[in-house]
XYZ file of C-alpha atoms in Angstrom:
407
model
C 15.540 -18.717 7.613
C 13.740 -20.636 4.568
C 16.093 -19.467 2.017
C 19.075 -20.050 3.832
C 18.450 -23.639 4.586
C 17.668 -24.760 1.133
C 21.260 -22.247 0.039
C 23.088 -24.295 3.126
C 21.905 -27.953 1.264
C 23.195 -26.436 -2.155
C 26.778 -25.483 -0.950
C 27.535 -29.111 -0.330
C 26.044 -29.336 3.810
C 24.198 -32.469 3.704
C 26.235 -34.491 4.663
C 27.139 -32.192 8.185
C 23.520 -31.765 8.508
C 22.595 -35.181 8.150
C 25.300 -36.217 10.324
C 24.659 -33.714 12.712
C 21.176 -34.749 12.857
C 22.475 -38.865 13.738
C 24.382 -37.761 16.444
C 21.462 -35.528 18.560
C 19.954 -37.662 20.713
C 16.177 -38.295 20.839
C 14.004 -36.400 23.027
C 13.481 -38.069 26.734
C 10.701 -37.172 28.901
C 12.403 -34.640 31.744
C 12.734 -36.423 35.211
C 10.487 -35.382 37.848
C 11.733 -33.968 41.431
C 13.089 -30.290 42.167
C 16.692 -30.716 40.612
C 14.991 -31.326 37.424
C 12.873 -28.330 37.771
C 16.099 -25.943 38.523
C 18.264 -27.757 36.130
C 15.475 -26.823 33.389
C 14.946 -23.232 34.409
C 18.653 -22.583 33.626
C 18.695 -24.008 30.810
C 15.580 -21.793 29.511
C 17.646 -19.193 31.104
C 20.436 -19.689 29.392
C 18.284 -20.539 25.746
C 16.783 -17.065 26.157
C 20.155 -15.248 26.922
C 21.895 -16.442 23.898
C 18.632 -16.035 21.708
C 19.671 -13.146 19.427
C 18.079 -9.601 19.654
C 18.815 -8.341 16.171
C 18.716 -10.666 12.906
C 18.003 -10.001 8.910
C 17.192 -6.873 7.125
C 14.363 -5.000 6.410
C 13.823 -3.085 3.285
C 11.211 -0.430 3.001
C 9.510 1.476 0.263
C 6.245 2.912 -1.264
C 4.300 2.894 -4.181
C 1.437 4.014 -5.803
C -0.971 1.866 -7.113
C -3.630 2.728 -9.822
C -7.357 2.441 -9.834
C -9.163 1.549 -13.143
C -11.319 4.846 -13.696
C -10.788 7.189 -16.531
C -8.847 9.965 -16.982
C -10.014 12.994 -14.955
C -10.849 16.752 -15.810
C -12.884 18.931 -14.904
C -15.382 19.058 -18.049
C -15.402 15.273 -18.489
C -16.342 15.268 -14.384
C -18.912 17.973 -14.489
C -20.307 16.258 -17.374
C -20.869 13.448 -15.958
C -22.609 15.396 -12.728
C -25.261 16.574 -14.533
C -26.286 13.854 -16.402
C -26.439 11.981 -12.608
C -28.672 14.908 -11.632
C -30.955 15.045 -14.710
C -31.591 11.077 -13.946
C -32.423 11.786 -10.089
C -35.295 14.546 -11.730
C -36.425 12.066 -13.511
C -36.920 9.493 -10.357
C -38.258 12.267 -8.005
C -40.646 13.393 -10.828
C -41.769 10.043 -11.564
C -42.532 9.158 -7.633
C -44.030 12.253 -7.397
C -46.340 12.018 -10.720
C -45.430 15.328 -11.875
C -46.003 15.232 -15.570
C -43.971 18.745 -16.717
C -41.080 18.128 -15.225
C -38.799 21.234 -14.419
C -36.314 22.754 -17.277
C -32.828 21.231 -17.506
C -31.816 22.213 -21.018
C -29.433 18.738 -21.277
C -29.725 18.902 -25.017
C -28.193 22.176 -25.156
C -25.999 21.011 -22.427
C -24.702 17.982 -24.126
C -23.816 20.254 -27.440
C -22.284 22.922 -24.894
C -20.254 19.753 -23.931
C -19.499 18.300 -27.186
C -18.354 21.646 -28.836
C -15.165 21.546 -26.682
C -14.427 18.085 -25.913
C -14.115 17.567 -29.373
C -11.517 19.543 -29.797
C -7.719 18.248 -30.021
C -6.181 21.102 -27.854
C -9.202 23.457 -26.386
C -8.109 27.172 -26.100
C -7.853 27.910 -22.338
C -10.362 30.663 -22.412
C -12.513 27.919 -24.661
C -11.930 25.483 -21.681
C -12.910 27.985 -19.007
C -15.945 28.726 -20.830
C -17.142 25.390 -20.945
C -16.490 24.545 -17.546
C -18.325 27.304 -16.764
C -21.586 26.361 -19.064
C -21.249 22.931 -17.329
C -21.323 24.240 -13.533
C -24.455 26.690 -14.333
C -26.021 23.418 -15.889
C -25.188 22.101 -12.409
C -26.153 24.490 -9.891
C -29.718 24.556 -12.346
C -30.373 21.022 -11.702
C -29.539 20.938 -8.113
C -31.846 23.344 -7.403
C -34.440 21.662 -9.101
C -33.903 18.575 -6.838
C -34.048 20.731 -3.803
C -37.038 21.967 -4.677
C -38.744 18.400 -5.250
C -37.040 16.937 -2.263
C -38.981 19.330 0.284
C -42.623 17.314 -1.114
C -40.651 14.573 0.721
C -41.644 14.695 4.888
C -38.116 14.375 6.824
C -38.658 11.284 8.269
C -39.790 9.382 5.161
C -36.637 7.740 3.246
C -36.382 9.569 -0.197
C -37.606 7.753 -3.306
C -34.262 7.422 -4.519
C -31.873 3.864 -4.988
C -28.556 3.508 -2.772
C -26.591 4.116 -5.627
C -28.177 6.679 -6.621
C -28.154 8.467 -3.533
C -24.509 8.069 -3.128
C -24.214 10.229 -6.398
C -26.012 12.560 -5.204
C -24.432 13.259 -2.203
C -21.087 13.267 -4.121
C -21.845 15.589 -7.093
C -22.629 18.262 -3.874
C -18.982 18.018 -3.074
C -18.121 18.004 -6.898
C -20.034 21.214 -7.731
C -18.819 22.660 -4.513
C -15.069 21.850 -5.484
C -15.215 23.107 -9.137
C -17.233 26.762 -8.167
C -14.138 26.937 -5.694
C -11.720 26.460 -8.465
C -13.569 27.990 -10.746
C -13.726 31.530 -9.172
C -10.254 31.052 -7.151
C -8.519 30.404 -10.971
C -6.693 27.179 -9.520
C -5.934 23.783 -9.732
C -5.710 22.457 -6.773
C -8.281 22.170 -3.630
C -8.374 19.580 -0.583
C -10.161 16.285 -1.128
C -10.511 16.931 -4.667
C -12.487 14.094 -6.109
C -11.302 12.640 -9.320
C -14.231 9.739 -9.941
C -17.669 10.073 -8.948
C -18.117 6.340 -8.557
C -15.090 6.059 -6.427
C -14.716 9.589 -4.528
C -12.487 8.088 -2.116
C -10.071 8.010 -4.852
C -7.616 10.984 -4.703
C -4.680 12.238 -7.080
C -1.238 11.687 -5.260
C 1.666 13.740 -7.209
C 4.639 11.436 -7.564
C 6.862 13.753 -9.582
C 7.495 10.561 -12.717
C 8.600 11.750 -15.855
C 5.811 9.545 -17.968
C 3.157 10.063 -14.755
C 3.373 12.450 -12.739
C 0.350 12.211 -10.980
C -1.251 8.814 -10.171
C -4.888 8.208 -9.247
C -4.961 5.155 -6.420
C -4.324 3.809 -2.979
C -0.451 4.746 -1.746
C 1.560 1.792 0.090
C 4.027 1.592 2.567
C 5.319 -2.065 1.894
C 8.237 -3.710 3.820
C 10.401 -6.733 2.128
C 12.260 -9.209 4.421
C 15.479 -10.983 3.339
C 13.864 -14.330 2.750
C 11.618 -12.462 -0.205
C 8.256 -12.253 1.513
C 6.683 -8.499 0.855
C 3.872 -7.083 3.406
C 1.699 -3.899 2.809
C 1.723 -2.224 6.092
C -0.167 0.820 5.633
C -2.300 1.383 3.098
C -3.697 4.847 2.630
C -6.166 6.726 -0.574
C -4.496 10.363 0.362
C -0.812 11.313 0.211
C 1.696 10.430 2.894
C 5.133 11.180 3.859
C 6.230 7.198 3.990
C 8.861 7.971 6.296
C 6.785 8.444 9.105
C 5.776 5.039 9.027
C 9.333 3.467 9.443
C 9.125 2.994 13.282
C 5.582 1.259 13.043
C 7.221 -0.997 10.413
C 10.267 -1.962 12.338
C 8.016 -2.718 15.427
C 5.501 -5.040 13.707
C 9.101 -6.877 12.108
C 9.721 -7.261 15.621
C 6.486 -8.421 16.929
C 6.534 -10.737 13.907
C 10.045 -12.420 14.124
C 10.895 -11.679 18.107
C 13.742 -10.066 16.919
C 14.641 -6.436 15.705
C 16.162 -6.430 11.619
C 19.842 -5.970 11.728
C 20.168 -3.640 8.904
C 17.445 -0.946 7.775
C 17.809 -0.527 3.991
C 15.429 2.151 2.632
C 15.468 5.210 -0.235
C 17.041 8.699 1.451
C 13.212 9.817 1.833
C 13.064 7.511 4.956
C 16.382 9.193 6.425
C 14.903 11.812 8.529
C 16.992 12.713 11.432
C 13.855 11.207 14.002
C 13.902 7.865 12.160
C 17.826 7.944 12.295
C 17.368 8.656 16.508
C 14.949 5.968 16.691
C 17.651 3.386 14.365
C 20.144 4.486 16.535
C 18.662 4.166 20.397
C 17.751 0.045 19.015
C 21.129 -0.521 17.276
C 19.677 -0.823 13.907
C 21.863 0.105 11.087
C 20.237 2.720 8.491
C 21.751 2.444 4.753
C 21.268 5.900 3.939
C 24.152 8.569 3.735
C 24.699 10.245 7.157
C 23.623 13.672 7.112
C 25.557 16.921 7.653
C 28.523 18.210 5.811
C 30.639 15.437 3.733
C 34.099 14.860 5.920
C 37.295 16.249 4.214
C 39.123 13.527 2.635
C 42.575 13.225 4.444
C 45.717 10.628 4.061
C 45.056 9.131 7.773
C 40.940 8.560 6.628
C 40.645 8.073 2.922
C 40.857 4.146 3.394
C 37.970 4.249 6.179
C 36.097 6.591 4.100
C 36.334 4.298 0.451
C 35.286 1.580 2.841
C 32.394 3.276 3.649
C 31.147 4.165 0.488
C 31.277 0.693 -0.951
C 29.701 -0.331 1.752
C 26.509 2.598 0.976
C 27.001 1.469 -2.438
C 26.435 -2.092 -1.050
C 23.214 -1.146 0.751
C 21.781 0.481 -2.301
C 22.145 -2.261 -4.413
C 20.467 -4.965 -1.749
C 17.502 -2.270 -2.054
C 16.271 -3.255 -5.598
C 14.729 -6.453 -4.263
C 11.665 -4.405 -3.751
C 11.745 -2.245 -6.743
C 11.351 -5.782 -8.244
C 8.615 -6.757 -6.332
C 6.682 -3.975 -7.123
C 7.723 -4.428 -11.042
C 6.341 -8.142 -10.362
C 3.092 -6.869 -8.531
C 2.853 -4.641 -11.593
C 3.486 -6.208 -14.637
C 2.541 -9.860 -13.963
C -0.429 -9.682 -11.836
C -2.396 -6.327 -12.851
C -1.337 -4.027 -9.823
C -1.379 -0.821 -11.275
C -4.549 -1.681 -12.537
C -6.904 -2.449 -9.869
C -10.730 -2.734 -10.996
C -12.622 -3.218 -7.583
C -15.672 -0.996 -7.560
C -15.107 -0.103 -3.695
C -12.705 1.009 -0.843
C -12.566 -2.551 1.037
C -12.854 -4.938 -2.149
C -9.888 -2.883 -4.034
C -8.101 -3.588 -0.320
C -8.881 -7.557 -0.484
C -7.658 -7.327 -3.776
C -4.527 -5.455 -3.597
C -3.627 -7.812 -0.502
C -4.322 -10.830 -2.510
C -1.860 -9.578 -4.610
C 0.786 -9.615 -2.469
C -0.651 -13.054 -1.046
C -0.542 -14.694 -4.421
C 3.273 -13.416 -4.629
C 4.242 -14.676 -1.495
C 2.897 -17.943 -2.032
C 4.665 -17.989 -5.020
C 8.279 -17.543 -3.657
C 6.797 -21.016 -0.972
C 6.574 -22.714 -4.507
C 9.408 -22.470 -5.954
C 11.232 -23.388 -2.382
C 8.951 -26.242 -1.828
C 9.927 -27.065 -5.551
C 13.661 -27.347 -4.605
C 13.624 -29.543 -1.481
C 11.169 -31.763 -3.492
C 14.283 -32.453 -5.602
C 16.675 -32.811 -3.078
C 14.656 -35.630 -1.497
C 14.503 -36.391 2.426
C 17.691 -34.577 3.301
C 15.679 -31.340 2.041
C 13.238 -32.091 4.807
C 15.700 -32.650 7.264
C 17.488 -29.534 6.962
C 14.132 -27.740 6.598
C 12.776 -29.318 10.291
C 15.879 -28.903 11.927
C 16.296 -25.033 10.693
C 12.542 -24.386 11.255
C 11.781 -26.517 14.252
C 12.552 -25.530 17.941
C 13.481 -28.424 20.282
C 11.011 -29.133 22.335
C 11.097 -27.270 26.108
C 9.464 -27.304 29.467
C 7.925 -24.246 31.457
C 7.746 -23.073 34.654
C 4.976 -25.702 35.723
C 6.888 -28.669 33.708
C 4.600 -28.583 31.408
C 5.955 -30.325 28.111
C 5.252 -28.193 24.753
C 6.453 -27.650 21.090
C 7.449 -24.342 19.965
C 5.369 -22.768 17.472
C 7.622 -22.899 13.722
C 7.756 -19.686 11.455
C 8.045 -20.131 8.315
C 8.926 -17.030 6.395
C 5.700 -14.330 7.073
C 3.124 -17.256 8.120
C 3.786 -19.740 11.076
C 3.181 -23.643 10.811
């Protein structure tokens, strides 16, 4: 790997390296004829049998990461709905030259408004009764709009900009969501949408003492040893992350070649169908095994000390990630994303992790910069493959990797 080669020239190898490196002869165009052939085919044979099936580790967790909107509730939300419906009166009624436009009452609306959000710590039958003013506002309004929408033939296009159309089309799902609520006396409902600009944004409970819910995209991120971080799934409703441990091993392996030798993830991820699936590849899970502790006896209380330390070992190599997402965080805005849509806030949270990544090739490039040529030569001869031959003798060089990103 990348790290290891620069460690390896730190602990004092140069000198084997570079002398390792004088004695390997240079490469010599294979003879022709059939012995050559065979005498290369079992030598690829014997390449790929010692190639190794299971190297590295592969830590996994999930975060949550914030979009810039404000704060939702309900009467800041339904608020906001009207005011979006008494502008898309005032477009219809301007394309359709009506000059008394239809009752909305938004002055008495707004005070309705203002009377409780002013308040430090509403009453809850104050709250309900505002909410309730604010839907009837609503449910006015959108009626209104129905009824000037049907002077508009079906196939025309309606007189309305993109934008604005998208609102409308939301605030239908908003009023529909809060008279739900509303008359059901809860909290909660499916889909609930939290930002009218961004209704694809949804609240995702994390159970924090300082925030327990957060509003943004949830990530299922995977850190190899050498430092580099990946988002693998990235998803704007809530997910159990441990379903998504098999998908993440197999794109290590389609990555690398090679399965991770060691799993290291929180206890969420240790559900007895990921442990099956660990267990069938010969991939070690850090987690604690499950079922009833054993009974500590004379003959096993060395084996079982041993294994403790060594869960104690596994939990300790899992903070690398916890750091990465403190990095992503406080250093480069994570938790504070400001793109205005679904795709641009998913260019920008991968750029993120991009800009990271590149980061940790900086600081390595940095290092064998200082150590000269022999940095180079250790890098080429840990990176590089020897060149090999095919089946039809046809001469090529092996494609380098160089952390996440080949060469």
């Amino acid at each position: 790997a990348f790290h290891r080669a620069v460690i390896d020239a730190h602990d004092g190898k140069r000198d084997k390296c570079q002398a390792g490196s004088a004695d390997e002869p240079p490469f010599q165009k294979p003879p022709s004829g059939p012995s050559a052939a065979d005498s290369t085919l079992q030598g690829e044979s014997v390449q790929q049998a010692v190639e190794p099936t299971h190297q590295g580790k592969l830590i996994l967790d999930a975060t949550v990461v914030e979009q810039a909107i404000r704060y939702p509730t309900d009467l800041n939300l339904l608020n906001e709905a009207r005011e979006f419906s008494e502008q898309i009166i005032d477009t219809l009624c301007a394309n359709l030259m009506i000059v008394k436009k239809p009752r909305t009452y938004r002055k008495k609306a707004r005070q309705a408004y203002l009377a409780v959000a002013k308040q430090k710590r509403p009453g809850r039958k104050q709250l309900r009764r505002g909410i309730k003013q604010q839907i009837q506002y609503l449910r006015r309004n959108l009626g209104h709009i129905d009824q000037l929408l049907s002077h508009f033939p079906e196939a025309k296009p309606l007189p309305l900009p993109g934008w604005l159309l998208h609102r409308y089309w939301v605030i239908q799902h908003l009023f529909q969501q809060q008279w739900a609520m509303y008359h059901s006396q809860t909290r909660r409902c499916d889909g609930r949408i939290v930002s009218i600009s961004q209704p694809y944004v949804r609240p995702i409970v994390r159970g924090k003492l300082n925030k327990p819910v957060e509003f943004g995209a949830k990530l299922s991120v995977s850190l190899t040893g050498d430092g580099f971080a990946k988002v693998d799934h990235l998803r704007w409703d809530a997910f159990h992350e441990g379903l998504d441990l098999a998908s993440q091993v197999e794109s290590y392996r389609d990555q690398y070649g090679y399965y991770p030798e060691r799993v290291l993830a929180d206890p969420l991820y240790g559900t007895r169908a990921n442990r099956d699936y660990l267990k069938q590849r010969g991939i070690h899970f850090s987690g604690k095994p499950l079922g009833r502790p054993k009974q500590v006896t004379h003959e096993n209380r060395e084996q079982l000390k041993q294994l403790k330390a060594q869960q104690r070992q596994d939990y300790l190599q899992r903070i690398p990630i916890e750091g990465k997402f403190g990095q992503g965080k406080n250093g480069y805005q994570l938790n504070y994303i400001r793109a205005k849509r679904a795709n641009t806030s998913l260019a920008w949270i991968n750029s993120i992790f991009l800009v990271m990544n590149l980061m940790i090739l900086q600081r390595i490039f940095f290092v064998i910069s200082k150590m000269g040529i022999i940095g180079w030569v250790i890098l080429l001869k840990r990176l590089w493959k020897p060149p090999q031959v095919d089946d039809q003798l046809n001469f090529y060089l092996p494609q380098a990797r160089l952390g996440n990103y080949a060469c």
